PDB file of C-alpha atoms in Angstrom:
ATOM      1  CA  UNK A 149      26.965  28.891 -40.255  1.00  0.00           C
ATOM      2  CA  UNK A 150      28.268  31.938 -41.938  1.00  0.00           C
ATOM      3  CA  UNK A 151      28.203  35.143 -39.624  1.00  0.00           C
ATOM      4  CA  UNK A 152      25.452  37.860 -41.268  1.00  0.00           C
ATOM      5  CA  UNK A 153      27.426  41.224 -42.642  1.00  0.00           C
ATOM      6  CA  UNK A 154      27.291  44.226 -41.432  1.00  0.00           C
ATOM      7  CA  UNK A 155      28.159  47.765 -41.866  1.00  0.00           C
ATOM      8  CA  UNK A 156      30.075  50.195 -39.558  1.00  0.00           C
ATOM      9  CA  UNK A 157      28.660  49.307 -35.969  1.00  0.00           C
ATOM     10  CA  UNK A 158      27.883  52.559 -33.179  1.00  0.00           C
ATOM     11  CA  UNK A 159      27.860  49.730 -30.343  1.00  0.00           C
ATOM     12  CA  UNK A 160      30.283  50.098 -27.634  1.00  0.00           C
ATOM     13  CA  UNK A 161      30.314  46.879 -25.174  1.00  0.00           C
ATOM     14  CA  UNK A 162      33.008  48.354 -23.143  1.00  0.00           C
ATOM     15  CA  UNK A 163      31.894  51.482 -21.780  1.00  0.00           C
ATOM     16  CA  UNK A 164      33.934  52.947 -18.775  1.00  0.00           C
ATOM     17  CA  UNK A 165      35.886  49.311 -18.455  1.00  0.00           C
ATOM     18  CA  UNK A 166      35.261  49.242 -14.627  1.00  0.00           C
ATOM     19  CA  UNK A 167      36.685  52.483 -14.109  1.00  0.00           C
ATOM     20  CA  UNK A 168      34.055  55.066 -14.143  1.00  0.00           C
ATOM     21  CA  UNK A 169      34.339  58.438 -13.432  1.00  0.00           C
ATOM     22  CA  UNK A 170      33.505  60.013 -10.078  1.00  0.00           C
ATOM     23  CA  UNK A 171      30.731  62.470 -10.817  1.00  0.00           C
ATOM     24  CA  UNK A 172      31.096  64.326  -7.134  1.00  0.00           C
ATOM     25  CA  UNK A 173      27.165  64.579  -6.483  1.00  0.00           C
ATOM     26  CA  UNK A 174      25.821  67.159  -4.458  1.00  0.00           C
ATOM     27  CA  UNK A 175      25.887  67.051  -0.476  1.00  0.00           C
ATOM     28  CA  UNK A 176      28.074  63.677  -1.393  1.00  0.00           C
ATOM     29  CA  UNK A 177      25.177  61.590  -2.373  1.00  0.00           C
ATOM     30  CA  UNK A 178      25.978  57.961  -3.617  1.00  0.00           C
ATOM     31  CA  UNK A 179      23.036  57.147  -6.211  1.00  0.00           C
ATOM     32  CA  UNK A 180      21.468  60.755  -8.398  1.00  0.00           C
ATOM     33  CA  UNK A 181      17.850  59.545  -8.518  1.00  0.00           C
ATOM     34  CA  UNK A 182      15.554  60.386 -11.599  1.00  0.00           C
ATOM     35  CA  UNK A 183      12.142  59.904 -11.270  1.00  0.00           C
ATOM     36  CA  UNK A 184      10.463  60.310 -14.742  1.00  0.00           C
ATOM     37  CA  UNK A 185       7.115  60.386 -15.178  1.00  0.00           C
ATOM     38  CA  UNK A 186       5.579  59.947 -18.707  1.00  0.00           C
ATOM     39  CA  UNK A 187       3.083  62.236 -19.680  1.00  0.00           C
ATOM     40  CA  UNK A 188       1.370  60.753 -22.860  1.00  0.00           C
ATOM     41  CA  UNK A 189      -2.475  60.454 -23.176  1.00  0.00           C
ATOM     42  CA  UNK A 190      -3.672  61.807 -25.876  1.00  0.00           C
ATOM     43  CA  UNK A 191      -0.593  60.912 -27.784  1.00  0.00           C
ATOM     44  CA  UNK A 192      -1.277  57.541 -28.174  1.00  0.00           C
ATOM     45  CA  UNK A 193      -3.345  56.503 -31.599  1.00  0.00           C
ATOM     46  CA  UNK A 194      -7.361  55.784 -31.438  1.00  0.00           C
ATOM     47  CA  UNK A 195      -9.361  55.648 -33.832  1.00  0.00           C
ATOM     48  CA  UNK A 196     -11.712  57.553 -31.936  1.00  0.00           C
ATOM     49  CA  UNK A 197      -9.505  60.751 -32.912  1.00  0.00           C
ATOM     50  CA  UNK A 198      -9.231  59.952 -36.532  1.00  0.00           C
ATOM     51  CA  UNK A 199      -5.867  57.085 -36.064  1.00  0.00           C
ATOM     52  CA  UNK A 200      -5.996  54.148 -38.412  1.00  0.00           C
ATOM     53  CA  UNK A 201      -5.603  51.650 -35.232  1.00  0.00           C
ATOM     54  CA  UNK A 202      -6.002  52.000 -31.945  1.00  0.00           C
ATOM     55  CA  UNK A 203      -3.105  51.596 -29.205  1.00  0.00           C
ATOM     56  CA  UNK A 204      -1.897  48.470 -28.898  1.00  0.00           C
ATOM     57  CA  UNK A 205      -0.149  48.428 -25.258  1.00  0.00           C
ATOM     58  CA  UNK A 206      -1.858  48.107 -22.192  1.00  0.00           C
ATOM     59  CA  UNK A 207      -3.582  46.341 -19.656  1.00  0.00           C
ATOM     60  CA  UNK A 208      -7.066  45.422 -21.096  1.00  0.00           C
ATOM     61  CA  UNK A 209      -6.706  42.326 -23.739  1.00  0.00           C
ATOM     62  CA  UNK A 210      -9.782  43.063 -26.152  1.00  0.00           C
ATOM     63  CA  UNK A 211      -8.419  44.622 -29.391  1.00  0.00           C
ATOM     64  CA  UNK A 212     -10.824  46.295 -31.319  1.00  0.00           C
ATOM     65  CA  UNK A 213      -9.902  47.364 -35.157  1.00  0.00           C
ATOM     66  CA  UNK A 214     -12.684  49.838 -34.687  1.00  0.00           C
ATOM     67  CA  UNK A 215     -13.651  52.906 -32.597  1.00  0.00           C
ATOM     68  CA  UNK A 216     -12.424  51.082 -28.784  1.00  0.00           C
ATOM     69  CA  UNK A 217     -13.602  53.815 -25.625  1.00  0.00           C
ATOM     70  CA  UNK A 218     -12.493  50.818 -23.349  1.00  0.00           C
ATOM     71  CA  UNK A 219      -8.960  51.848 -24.139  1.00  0.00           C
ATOM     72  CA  UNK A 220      -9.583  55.461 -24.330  1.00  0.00           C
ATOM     73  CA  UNK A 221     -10.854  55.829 -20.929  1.00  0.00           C
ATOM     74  CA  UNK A 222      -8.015  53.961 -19.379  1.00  0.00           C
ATOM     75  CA  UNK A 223      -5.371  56.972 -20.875  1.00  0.00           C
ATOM     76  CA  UNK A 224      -7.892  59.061 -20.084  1.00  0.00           C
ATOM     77  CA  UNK A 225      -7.820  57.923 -16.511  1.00  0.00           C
ATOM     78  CA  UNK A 226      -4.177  59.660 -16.398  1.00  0.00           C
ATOM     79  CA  UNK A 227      -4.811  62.915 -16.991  1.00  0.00           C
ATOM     80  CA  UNK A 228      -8.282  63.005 -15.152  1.00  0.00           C
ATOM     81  CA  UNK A 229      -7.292  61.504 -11.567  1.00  0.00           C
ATOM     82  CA  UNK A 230      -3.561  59.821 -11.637  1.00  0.00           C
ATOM     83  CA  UNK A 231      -2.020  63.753 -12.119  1.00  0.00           C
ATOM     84  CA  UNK A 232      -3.157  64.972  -9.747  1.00  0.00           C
ATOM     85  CA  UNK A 233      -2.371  62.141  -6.938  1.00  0.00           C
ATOM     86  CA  UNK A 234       1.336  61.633  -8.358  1.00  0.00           C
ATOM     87  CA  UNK A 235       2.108  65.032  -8.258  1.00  0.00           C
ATOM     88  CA  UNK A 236       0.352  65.630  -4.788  1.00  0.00           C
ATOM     89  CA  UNK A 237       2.267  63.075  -3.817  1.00  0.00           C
ATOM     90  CA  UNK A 238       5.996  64.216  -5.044  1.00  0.00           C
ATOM     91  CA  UNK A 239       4.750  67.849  -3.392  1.00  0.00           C
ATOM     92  CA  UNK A 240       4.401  65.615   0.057  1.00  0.00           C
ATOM     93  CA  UNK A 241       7.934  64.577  -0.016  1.00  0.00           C
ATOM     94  CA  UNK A 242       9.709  67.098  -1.264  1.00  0.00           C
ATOM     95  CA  UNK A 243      10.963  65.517  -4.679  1.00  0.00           C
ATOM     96  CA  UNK A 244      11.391  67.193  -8.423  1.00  0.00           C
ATOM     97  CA  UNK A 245      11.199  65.233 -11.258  1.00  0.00           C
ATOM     98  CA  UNK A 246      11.192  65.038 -15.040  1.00  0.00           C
ATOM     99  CA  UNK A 247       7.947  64.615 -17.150  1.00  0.00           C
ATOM    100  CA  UNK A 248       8.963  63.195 -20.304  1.00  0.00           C
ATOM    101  CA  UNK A 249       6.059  65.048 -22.268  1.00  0.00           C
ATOM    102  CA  UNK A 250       4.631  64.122 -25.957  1.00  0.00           C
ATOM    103  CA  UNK A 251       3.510  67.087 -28.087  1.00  0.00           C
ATOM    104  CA  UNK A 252       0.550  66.129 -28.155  1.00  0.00           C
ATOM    105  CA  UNK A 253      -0.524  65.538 -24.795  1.00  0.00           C
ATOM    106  CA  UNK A 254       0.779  68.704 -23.798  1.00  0.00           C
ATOM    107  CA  UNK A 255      -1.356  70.575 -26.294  1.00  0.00           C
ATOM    108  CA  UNK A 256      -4.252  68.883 -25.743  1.00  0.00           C
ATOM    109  CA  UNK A 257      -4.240  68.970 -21.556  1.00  0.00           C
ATOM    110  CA  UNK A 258      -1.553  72.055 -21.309  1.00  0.00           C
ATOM    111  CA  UNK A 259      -2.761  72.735 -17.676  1.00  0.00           C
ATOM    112  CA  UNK A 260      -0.760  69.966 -16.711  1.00  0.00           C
ATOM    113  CA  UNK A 261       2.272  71.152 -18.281  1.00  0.00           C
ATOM    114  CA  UNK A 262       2.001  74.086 -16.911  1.00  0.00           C
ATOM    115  CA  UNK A 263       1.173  72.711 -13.321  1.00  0.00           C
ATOM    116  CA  UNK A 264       4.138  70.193 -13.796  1.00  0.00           C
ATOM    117  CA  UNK A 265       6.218  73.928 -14.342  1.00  0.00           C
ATOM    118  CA  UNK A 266       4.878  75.762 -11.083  1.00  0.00           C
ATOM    119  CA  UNK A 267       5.486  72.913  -8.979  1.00  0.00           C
ATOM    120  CA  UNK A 268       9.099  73.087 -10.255  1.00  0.00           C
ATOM    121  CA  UNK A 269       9.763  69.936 -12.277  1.00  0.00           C
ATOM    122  CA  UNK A 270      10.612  69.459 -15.717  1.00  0.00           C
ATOM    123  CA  UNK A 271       9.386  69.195 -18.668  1.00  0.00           C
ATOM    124  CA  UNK A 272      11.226  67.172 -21.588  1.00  0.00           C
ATOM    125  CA  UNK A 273      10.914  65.958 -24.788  1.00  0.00           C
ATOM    126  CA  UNK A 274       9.049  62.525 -25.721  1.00  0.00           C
ATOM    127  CA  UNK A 275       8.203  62.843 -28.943  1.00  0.00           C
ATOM    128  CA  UNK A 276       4.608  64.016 -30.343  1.00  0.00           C
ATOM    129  CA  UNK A 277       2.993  60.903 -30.572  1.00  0.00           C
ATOM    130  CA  UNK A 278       3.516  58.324 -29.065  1.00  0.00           C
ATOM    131  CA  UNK A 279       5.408  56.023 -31.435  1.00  0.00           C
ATOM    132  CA  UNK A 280       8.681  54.787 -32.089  1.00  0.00           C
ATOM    133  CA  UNK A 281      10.815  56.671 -34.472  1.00  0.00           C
ATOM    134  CA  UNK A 282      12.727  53.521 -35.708  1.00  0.00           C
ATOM    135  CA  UNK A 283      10.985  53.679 -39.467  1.00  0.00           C
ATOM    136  CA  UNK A 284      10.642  57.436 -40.058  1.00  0.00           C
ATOM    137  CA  UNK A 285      12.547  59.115 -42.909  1.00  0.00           C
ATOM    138  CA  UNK A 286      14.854  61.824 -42.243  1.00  0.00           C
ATOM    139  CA  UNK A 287      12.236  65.156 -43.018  1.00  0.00           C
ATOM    140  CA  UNK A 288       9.365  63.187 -40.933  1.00  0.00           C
ATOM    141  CA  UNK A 289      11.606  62.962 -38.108  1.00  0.00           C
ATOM    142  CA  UNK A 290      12.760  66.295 -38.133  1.00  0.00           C
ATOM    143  CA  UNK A 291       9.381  67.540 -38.365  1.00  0.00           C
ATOM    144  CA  UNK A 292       8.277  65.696 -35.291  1.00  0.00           C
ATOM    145  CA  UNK A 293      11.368  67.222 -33.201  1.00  0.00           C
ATOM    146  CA  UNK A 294      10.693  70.442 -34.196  1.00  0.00           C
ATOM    147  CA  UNK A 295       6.738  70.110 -33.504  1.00  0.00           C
ATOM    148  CA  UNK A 296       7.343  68.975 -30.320  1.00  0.00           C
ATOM    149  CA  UNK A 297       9.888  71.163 -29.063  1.00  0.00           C
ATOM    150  CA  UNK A 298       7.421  74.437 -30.423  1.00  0.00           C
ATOM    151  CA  UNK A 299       4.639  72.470 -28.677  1.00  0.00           C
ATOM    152  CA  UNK A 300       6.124  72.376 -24.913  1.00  0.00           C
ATOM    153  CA  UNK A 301       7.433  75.458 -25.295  1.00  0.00           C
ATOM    154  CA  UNK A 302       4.274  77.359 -26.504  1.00  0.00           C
ATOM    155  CA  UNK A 303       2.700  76.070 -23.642  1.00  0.00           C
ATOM    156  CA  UNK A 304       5.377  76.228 -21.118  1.00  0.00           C
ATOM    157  CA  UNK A 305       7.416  79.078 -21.932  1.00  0.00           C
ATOM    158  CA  UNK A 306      10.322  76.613 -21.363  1.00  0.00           C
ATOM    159  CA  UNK A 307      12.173  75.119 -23.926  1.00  0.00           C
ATOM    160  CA  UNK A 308      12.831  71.778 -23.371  1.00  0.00           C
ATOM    161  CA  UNK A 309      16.005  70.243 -22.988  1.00  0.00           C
ATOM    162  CA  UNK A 310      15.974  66.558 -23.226  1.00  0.00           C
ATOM    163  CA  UNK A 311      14.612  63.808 -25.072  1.00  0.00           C
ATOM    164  CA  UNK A 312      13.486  60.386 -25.119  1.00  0.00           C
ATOM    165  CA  UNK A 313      12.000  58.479 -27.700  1.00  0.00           C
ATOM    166  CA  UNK A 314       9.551  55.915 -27.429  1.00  0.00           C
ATOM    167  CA  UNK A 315      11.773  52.316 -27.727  1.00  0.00           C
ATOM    168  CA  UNK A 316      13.613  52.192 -30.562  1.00  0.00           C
ATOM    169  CA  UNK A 317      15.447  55.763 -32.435  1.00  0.00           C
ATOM    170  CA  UNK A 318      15.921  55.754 -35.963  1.00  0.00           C
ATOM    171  CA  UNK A 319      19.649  55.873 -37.263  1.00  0.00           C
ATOM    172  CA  UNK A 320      19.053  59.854 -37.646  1.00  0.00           C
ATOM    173  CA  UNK A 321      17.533  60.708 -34.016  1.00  0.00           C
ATOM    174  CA  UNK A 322      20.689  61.696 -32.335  1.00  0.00           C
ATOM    175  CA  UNK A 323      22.093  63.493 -35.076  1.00  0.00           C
ATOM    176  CA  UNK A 324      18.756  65.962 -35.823  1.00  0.00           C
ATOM    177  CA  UNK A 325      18.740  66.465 -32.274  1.00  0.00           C
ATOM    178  CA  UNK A 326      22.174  67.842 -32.299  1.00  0.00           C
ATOM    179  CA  UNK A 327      21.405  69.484 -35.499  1.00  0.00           C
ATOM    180  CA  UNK A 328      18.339  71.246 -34.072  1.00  0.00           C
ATOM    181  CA  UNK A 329      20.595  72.375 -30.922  1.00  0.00           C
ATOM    182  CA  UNK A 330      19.410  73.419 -27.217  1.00  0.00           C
ATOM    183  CA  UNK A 331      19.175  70.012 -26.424  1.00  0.00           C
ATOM    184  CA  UNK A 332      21.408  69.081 -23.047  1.00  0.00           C
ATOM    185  CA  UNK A 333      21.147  65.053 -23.441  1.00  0.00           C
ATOM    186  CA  UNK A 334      18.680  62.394 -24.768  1.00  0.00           C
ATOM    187  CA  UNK A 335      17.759  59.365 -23.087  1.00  0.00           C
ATOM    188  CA  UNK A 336      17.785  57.230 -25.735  1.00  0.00           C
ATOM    189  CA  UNK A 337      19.678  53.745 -24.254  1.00  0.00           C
ATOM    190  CA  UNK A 338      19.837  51.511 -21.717  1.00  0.00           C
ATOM    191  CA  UNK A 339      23.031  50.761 -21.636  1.00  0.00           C
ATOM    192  CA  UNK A 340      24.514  52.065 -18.231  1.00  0.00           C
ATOM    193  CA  UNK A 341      24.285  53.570 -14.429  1.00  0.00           C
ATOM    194  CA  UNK A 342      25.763  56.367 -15.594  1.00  0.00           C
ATOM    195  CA  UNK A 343      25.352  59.443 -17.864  1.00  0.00           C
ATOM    196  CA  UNK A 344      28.370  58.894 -21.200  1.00  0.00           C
ATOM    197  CA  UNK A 345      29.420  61.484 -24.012  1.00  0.00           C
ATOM    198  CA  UNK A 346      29.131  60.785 -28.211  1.00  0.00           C
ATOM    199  CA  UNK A 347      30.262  62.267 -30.810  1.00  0.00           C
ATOM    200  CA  UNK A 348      27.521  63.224 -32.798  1.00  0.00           C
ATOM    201  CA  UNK A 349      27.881  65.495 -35.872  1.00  0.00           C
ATOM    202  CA  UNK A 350      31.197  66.459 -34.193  1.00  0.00           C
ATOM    203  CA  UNK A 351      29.782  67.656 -30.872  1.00  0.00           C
ATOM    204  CA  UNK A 352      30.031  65.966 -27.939  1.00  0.00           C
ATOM    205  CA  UNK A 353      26.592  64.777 -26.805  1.00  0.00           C
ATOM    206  CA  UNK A 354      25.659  63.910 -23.187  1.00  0.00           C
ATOM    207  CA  UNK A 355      23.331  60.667 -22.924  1.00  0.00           C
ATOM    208  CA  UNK A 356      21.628  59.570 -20.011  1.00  0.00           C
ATOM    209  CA  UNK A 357      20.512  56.266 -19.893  1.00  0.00           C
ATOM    210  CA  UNK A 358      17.165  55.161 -18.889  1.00  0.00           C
ATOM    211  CA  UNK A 359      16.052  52.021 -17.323  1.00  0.00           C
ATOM    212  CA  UNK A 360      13.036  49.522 -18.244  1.00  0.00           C
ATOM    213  CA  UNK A 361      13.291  47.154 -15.024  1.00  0.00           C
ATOM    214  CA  UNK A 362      12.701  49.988 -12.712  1.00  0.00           C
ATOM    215  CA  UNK A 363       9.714  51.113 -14.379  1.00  0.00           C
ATOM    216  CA  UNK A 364       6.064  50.657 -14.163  1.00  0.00           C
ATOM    217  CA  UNK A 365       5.445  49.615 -17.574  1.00  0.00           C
ATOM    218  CA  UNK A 366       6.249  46.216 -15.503  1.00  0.00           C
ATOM    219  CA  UNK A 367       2.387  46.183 -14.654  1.00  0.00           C
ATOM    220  CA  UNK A 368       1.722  45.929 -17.848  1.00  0.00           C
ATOM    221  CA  UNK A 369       4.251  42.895 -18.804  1.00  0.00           C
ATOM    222  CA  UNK A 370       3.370  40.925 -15.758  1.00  0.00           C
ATOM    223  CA  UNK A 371      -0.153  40.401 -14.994  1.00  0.00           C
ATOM    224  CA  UNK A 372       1.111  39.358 -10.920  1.00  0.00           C
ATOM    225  CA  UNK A 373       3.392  42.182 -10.367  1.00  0.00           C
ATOM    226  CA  UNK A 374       1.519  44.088  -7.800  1.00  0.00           C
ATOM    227  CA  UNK A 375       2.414  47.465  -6.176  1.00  0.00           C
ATOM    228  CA  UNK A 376       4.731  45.602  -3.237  1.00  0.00           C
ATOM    229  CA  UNK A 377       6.560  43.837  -5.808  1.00  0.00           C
ATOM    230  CA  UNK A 378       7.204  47.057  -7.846  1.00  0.00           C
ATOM    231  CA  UNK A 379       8.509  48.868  -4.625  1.00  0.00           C
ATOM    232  CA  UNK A 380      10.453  46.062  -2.888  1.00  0.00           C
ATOM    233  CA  UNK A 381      11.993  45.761  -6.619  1.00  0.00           C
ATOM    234  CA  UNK A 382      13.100  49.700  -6.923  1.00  0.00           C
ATOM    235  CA  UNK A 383      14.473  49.666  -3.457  1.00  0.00           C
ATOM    236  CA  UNK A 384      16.591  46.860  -3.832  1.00  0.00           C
ATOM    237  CA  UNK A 385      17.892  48.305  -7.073  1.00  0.00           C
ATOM    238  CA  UNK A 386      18.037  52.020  -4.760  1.00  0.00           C
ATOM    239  CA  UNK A 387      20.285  49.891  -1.938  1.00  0.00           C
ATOM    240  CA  UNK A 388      22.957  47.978  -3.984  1.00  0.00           C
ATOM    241  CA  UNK A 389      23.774  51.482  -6.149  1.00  0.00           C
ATOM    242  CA  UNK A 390      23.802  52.898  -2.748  1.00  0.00           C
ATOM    243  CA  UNK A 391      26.638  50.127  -1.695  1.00  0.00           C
ATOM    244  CA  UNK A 392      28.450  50.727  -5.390  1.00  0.00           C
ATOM    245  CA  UNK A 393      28.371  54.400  -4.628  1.00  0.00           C
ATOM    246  CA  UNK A 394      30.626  54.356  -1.021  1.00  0.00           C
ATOM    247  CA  UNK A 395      33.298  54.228  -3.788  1.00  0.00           C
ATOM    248  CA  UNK A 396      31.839  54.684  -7.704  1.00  0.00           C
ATOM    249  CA  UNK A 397      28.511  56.934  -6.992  1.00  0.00           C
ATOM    250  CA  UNK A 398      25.720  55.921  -9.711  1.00  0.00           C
ATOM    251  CA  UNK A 399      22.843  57.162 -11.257  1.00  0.00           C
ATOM    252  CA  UNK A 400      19.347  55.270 -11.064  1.00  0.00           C
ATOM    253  CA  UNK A 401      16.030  56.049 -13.236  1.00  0.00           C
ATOM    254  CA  UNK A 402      13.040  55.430 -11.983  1.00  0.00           C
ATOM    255  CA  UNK A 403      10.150  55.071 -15.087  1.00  0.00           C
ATOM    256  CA  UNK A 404       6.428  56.035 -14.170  1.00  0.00           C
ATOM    257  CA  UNK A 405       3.410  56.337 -16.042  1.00  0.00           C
ATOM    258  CA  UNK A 406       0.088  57.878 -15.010  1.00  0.00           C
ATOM    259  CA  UNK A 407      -2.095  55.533 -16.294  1.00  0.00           C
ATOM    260  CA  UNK A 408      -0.325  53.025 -14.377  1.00  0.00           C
ATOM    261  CA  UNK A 409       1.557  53.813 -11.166  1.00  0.00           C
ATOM    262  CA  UNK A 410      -1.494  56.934 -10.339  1.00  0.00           C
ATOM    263  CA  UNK A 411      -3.732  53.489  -9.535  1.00  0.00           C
ATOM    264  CA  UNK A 412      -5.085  53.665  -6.192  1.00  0.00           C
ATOM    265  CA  UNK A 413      -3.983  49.852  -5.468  1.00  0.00           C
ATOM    266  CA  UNK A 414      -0.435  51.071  -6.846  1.00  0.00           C
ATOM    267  CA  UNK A 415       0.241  54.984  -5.590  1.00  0.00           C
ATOM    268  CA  UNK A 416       1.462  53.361  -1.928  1.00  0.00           C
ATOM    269  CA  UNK A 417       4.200  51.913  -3.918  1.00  0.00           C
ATOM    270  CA  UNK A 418       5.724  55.109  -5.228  1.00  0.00           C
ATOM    271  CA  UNK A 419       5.358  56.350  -1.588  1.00  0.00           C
ATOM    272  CA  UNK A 420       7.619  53.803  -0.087  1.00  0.00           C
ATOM    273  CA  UNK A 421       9.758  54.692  -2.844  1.00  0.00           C
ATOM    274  CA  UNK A 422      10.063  58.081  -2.255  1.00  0.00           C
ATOM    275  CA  UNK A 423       9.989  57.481   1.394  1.00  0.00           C
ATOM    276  CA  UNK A 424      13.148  54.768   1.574  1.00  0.00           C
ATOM    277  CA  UNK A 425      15.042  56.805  -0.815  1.00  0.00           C
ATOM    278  CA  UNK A 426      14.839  60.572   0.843  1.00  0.00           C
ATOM    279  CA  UNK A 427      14.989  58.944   4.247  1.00  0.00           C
ATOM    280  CA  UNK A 428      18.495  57.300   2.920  1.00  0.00           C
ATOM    281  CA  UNK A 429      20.519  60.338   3.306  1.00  0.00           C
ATOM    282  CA  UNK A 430      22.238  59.026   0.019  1.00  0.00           C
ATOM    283  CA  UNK A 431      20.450  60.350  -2.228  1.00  0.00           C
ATOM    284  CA  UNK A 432      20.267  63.340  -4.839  1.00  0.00           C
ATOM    285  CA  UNK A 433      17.032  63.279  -6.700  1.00  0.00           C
ATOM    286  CA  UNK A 434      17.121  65.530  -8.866  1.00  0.00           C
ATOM    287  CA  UNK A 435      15.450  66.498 -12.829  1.00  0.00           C
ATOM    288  CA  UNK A 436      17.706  64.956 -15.802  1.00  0.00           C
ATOM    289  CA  UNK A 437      17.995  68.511 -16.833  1.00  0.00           C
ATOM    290  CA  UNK A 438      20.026  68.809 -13.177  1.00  0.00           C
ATOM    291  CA  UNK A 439      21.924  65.336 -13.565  1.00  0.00           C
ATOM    292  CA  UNK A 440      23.261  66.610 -17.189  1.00  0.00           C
ATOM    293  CA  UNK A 441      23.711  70.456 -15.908  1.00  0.00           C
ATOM    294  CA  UNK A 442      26.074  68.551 -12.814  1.00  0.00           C
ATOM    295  CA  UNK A 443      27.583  66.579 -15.222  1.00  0.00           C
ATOM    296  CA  UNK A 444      28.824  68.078 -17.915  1.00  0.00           C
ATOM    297  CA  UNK A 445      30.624  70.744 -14.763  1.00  0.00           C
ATOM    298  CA  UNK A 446      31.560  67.495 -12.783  1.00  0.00           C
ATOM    299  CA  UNK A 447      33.070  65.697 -15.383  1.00  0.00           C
ATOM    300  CA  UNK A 448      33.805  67.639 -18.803  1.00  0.00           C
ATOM    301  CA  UNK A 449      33.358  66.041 -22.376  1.00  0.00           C
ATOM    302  CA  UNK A 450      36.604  65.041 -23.361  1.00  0.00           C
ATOM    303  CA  UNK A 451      38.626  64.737 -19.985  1.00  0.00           C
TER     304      UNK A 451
END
């Protein structure tokens, strides 16, 4: 069987070969913790807002081609109750985190970006809708970056600084990021425990990978995975980064979703999260906006 041709290949398998760098993380922490929390209702497509389908990924099995306000009340749920407990909850214990935001769920419910501001986390880039980018042309994806960046910061009076695309990027995403500047780092693979530079459009570009396993889109892809499962899972991933870190500190992302970790039967999982991990004393849990502002200080592109 003849191997398939290809052309020049941006995959690196290697990485930092075993020897990664020592980031120095503050107060000497072992494992810098981002908690993310997706902020996308009203992003998603329905054809209840005009969409030619509706969204295809979540818990209820009945797919309607038509008008669906099943699925529309379950996103809905996010923004109407789940907010409000998650955030409540991260107030309780002290924590500031990153809300990956799409354009257009912070234009349609801006109170929440702006109560996501006040309460000190951030707010980042996640695209306008909610949609991978892997098929866009060049002037479509450029567009969307620029709609949603104008977006957050209309509402926010922050710029945002990161970004992360729904699954896959097109080959251009990186690059018109870059080309559009302020951006500090995408989060746009899943490739590592720790942040890594590229050279895109010869600048050096700060990545910070994000994680699927530790994320509550696991609700969704297994129908048994309840909210002890989803804890006892995180911590154990929390504890052996914590044992790595004695000598090679790590990072470790944490992926929520209101619709789906703001459940009541699933909230007392993100406590014991956040409970295990501050009570750890190993910990820095910080914004990705932090993480790449530490990093790019702690460990300069190109040394």
């Amino acid at each position: 069987m003849s191997e398939p041709r290809h052309t020049t290949s941006h995959r690196d398998f290697a990485g930092y070969r075993g020897r990664p760098p020592n980031p120095r993380w503050p107060n000497g922490a072992r494992v810098a913790v981002s908690l993310v929390v997706n902020f996308e209702e009203g992003s998603e497509f329905s054809v209840n807002d005009g969409d030619a389908n509706n969204e295809a990924i979540y818990e209820v099995v009945h797919r309607l081609d038509g008008p669906d306000s099943c699925i529309d009340s379950h996103f809905e749920y996010g923004t109407r109750a789940a907010w409000w407990r998650i955030m409540d909850l991260f107030d309780a214990h002290g924590v500031k985190v990153t809300v990956s935001s799409c354009g257009r769920a912070v234009e349609r419910s801006p109170e929440l970006a702006r109560d996501a501001i006040a309460r000190g986390h951030e707010v980042s880039a996640h695209g306008w809708r909610w949609q991978s980018h892997a098929d866009m042309d060049e002037a479509s994806e450029r567009e969307v970056i620029v709609n949603t960046v104008a977006a957050i910061e209309r509402v926010t009076g922050q710029r945002p600084v990161g970004w992360h695309t729904r699954s896959a990027t097109s080959p251009n995403t990186r690059r018109l990021l870059v080309e559009h500047g302020g951006f500090l780092y995408d989060s746009d693979a899943y490739n590592d425990d720790l942040p890594y530079y590229r050279d895109v459009a010869g600048k050096q570009h700060l990545v910070l990978p994000y994680a699927f396993d530790t994320n509550d889109m696991q609700y969704y892809n297994a129908s048994r995975f309840n909210g002890a499962d989803f804890a006892d899972y995180v911590i154990d991933a929390f504890e052996w980064l914590k044992r790595e870190g004695e000598t090679a500190p790590k990072m470790m992302s944490v992926g929520l979703h209101l619709r789906m970790i703001g459940r009541p039967g699933r909230i007392g999982a993100l406590e014991r999260i956040l409970a295990h991990i501050t009570a750890s004393g190993a910990a820095w849990i910080a914004p990705r906006a932090a993480i790449a502002r530490h990093w790019m200080t702690a460990v300069p592109a190109g040394v």
